[in-house]
PDB file of C-alpha atoms in Angstrom:
ATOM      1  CA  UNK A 208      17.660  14.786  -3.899  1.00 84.00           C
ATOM      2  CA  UNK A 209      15.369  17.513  -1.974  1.00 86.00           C
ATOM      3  CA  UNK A 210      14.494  15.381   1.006  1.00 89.00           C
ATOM      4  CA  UNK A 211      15.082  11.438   2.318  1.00 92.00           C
ATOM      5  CA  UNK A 212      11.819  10.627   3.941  1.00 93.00           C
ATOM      6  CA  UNK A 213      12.410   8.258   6.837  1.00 93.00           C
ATOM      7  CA  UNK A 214      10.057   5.596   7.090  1.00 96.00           C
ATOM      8  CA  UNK A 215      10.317   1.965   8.308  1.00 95.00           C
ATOM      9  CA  UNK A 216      12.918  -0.428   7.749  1.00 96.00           C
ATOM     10  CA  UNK A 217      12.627  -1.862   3.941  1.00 94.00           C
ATOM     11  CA  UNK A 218      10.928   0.635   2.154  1.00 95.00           C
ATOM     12  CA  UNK A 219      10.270  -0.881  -1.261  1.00 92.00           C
ATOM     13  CA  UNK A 220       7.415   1.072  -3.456  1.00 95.00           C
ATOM     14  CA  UNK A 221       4.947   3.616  -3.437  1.00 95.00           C
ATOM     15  CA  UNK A 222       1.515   4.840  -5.052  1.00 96.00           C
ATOM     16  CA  UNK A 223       0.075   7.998  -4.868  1.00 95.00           C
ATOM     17  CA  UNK A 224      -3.538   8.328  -2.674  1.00 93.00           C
ATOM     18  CA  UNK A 225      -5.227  10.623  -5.556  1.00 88.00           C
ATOM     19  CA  UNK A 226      -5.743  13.540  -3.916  1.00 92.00           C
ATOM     20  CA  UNK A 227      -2.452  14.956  -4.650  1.00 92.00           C
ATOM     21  CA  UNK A 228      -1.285  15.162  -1.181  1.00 96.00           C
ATOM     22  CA  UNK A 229      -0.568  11.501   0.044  1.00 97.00           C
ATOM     23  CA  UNK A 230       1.445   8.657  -1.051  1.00 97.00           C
ATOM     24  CA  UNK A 231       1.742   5.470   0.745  1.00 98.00           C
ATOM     25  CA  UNK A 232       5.067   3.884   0.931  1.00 98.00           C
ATOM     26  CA  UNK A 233       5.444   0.019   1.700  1.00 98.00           C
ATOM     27  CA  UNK A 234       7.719  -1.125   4.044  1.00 98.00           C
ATOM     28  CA  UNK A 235       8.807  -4.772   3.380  1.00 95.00           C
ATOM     29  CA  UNK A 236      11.021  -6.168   6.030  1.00 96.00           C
ATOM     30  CA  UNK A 237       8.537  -3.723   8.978  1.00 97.00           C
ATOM     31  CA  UNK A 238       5.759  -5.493   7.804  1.00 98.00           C
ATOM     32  CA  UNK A 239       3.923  -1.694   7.421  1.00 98.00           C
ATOM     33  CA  UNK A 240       2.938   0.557   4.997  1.00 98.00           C
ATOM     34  CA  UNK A 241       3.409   4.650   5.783  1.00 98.00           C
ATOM     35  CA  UNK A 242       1.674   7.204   4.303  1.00 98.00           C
ATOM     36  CA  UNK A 243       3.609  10.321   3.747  1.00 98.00           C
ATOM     37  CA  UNK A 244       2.405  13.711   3.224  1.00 97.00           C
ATOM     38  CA  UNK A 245       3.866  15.511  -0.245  1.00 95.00           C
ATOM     39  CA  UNK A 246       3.272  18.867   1.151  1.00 95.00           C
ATOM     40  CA  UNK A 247       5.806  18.595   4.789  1.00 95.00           C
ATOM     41  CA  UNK A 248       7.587  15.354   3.014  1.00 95.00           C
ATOM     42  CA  UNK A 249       7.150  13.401   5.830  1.00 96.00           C
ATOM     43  CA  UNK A 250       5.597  10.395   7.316  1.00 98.00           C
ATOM     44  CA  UNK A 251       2.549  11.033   9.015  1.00 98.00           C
ATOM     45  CA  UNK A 252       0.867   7.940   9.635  1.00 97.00           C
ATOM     46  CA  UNK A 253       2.004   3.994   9.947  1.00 98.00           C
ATOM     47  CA  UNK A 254       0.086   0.779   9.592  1.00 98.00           C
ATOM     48  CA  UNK A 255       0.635  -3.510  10.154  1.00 97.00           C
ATOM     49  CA  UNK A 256       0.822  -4.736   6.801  1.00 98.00           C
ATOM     50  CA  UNK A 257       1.662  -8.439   7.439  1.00 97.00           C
ATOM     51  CA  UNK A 258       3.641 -10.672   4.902  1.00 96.00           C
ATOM     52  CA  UNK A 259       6.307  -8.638   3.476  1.00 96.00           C
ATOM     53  CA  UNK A 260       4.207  -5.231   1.402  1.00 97.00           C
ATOM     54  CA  UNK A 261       5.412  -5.107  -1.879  1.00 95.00           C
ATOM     55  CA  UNK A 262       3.732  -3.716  -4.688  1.00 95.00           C
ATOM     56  CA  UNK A 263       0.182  -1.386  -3.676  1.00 96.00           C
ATOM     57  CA  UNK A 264      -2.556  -0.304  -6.023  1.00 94.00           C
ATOM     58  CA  UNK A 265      -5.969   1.413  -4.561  1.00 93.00           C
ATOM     59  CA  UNK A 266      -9.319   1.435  -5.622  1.00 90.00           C
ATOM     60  CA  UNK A 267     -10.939   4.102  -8.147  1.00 85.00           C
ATOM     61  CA  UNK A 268     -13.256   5.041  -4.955  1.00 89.00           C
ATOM     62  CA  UNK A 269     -10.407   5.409  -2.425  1.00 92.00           C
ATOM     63  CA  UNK A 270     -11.715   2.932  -0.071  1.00 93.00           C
ATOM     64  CA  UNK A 271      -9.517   0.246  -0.177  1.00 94.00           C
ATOM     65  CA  UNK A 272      -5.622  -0.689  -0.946  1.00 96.00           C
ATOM     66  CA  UNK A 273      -4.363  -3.406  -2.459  1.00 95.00           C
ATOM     67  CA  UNK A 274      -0.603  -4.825  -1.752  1.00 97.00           C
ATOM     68  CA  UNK A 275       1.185  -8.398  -2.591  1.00 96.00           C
ATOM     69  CA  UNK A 276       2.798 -10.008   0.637  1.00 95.00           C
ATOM     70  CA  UNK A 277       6.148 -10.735  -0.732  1.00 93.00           C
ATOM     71  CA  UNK A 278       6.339 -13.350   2.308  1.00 94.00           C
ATOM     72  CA  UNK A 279       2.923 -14.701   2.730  1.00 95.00           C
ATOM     73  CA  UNK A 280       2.232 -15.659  -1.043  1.00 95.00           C
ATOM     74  CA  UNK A 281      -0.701 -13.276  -0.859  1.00 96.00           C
ATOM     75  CA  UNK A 282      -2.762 -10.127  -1.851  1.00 96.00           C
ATOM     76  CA  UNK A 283      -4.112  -8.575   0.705  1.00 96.00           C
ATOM     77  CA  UNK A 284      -6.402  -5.742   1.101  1.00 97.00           C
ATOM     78  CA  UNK A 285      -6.906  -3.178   3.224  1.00 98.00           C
ATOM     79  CA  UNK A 286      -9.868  -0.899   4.033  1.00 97.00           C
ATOM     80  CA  UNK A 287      -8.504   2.688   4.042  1.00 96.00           C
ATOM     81  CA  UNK A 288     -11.395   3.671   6.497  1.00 96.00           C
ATOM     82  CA  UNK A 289      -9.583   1.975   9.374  1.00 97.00           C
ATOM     83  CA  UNK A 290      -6.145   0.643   8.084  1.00 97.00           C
ATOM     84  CA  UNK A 291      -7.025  -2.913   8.918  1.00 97.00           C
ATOM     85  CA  UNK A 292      -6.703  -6.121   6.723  1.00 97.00           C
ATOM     86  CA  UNK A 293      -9.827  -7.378   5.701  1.00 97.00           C
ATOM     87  CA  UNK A 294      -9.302  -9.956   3.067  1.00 96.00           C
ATOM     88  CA  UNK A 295      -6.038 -12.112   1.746  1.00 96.00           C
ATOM     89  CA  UNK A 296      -5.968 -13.833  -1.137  1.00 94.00           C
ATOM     90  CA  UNK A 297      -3.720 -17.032  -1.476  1.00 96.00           C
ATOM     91  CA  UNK A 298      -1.233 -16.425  -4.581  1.00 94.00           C
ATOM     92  CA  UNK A 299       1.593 -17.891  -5.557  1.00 89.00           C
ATOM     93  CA  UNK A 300       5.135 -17.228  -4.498  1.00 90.00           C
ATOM     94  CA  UNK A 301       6.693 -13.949  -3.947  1.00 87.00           C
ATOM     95  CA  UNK A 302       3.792 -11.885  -5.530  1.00 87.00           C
ATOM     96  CA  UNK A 303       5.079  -8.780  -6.787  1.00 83.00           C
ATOM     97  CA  UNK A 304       2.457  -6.389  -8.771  1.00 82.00           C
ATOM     98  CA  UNK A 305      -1.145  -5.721  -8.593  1.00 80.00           C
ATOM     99  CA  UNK A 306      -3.217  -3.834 -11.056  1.00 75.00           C
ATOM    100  CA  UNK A 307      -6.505  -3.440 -11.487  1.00 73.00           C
ATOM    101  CA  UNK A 308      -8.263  -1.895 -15.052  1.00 69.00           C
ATOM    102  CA  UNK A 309     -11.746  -1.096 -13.543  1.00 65.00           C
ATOM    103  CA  UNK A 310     -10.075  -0.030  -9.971  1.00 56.00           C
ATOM    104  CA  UNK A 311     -12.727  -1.644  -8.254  1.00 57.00           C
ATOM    105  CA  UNK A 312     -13.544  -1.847  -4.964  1.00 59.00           C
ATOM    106  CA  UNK A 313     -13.799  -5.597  -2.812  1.00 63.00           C
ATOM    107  CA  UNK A 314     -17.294  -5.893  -2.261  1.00 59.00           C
TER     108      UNK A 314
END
């Protein structure tokens, strides 16, 4: 172990931005996902993720993020340009990976 990086209660998985620097982190039971900085190993930014995050992957173009709501029976995605929700998918129960081969954005 070099470093624990504190982030919010439940911290379950994370994915990597693609720019080398950032990694997101969700946090299932705080209903957020984090994104850390690899260069100061630390949190610096927090967003709502309702339904339980779980599994994350993100779009070839950066834009958006994809995670499974553990809770909510869902996929949800999230537009990276504000950090908000803008679409859920109904799913069945207790989603747990997401995975894209084209990486393709929600239009």
């Amino acid at each position: 172990t070099v470093k624990r990086i504190k982030t919010a209660n439940g911290a379950h998985n994370f994915v990597a931005l693609g720019d080398k620097q950032h990694v997101f982190v969700s946090n299932r039971m705080a209903n957020s996902i984090s994104l850390v900085d690899m260069k100061t190993m630390s949190e610096i930014a927090q967003f709502a993720a309702p339904g339980g995050p779980d599994c994350m992957w993100i779009t070839r173009d950066q834009k958006q993020l994809w995670y499974t709501g553990r809770f909510s029976r869902s996929v949800r995605v999230v537009d990276l340009s504000n950090r908000k929700v803008i679409h859920s998918v109904p799913v069945g129960r207790s989603p747990h990976g997401v995975y894209f081969k084209t990486h393709a954005p929600l239009q």
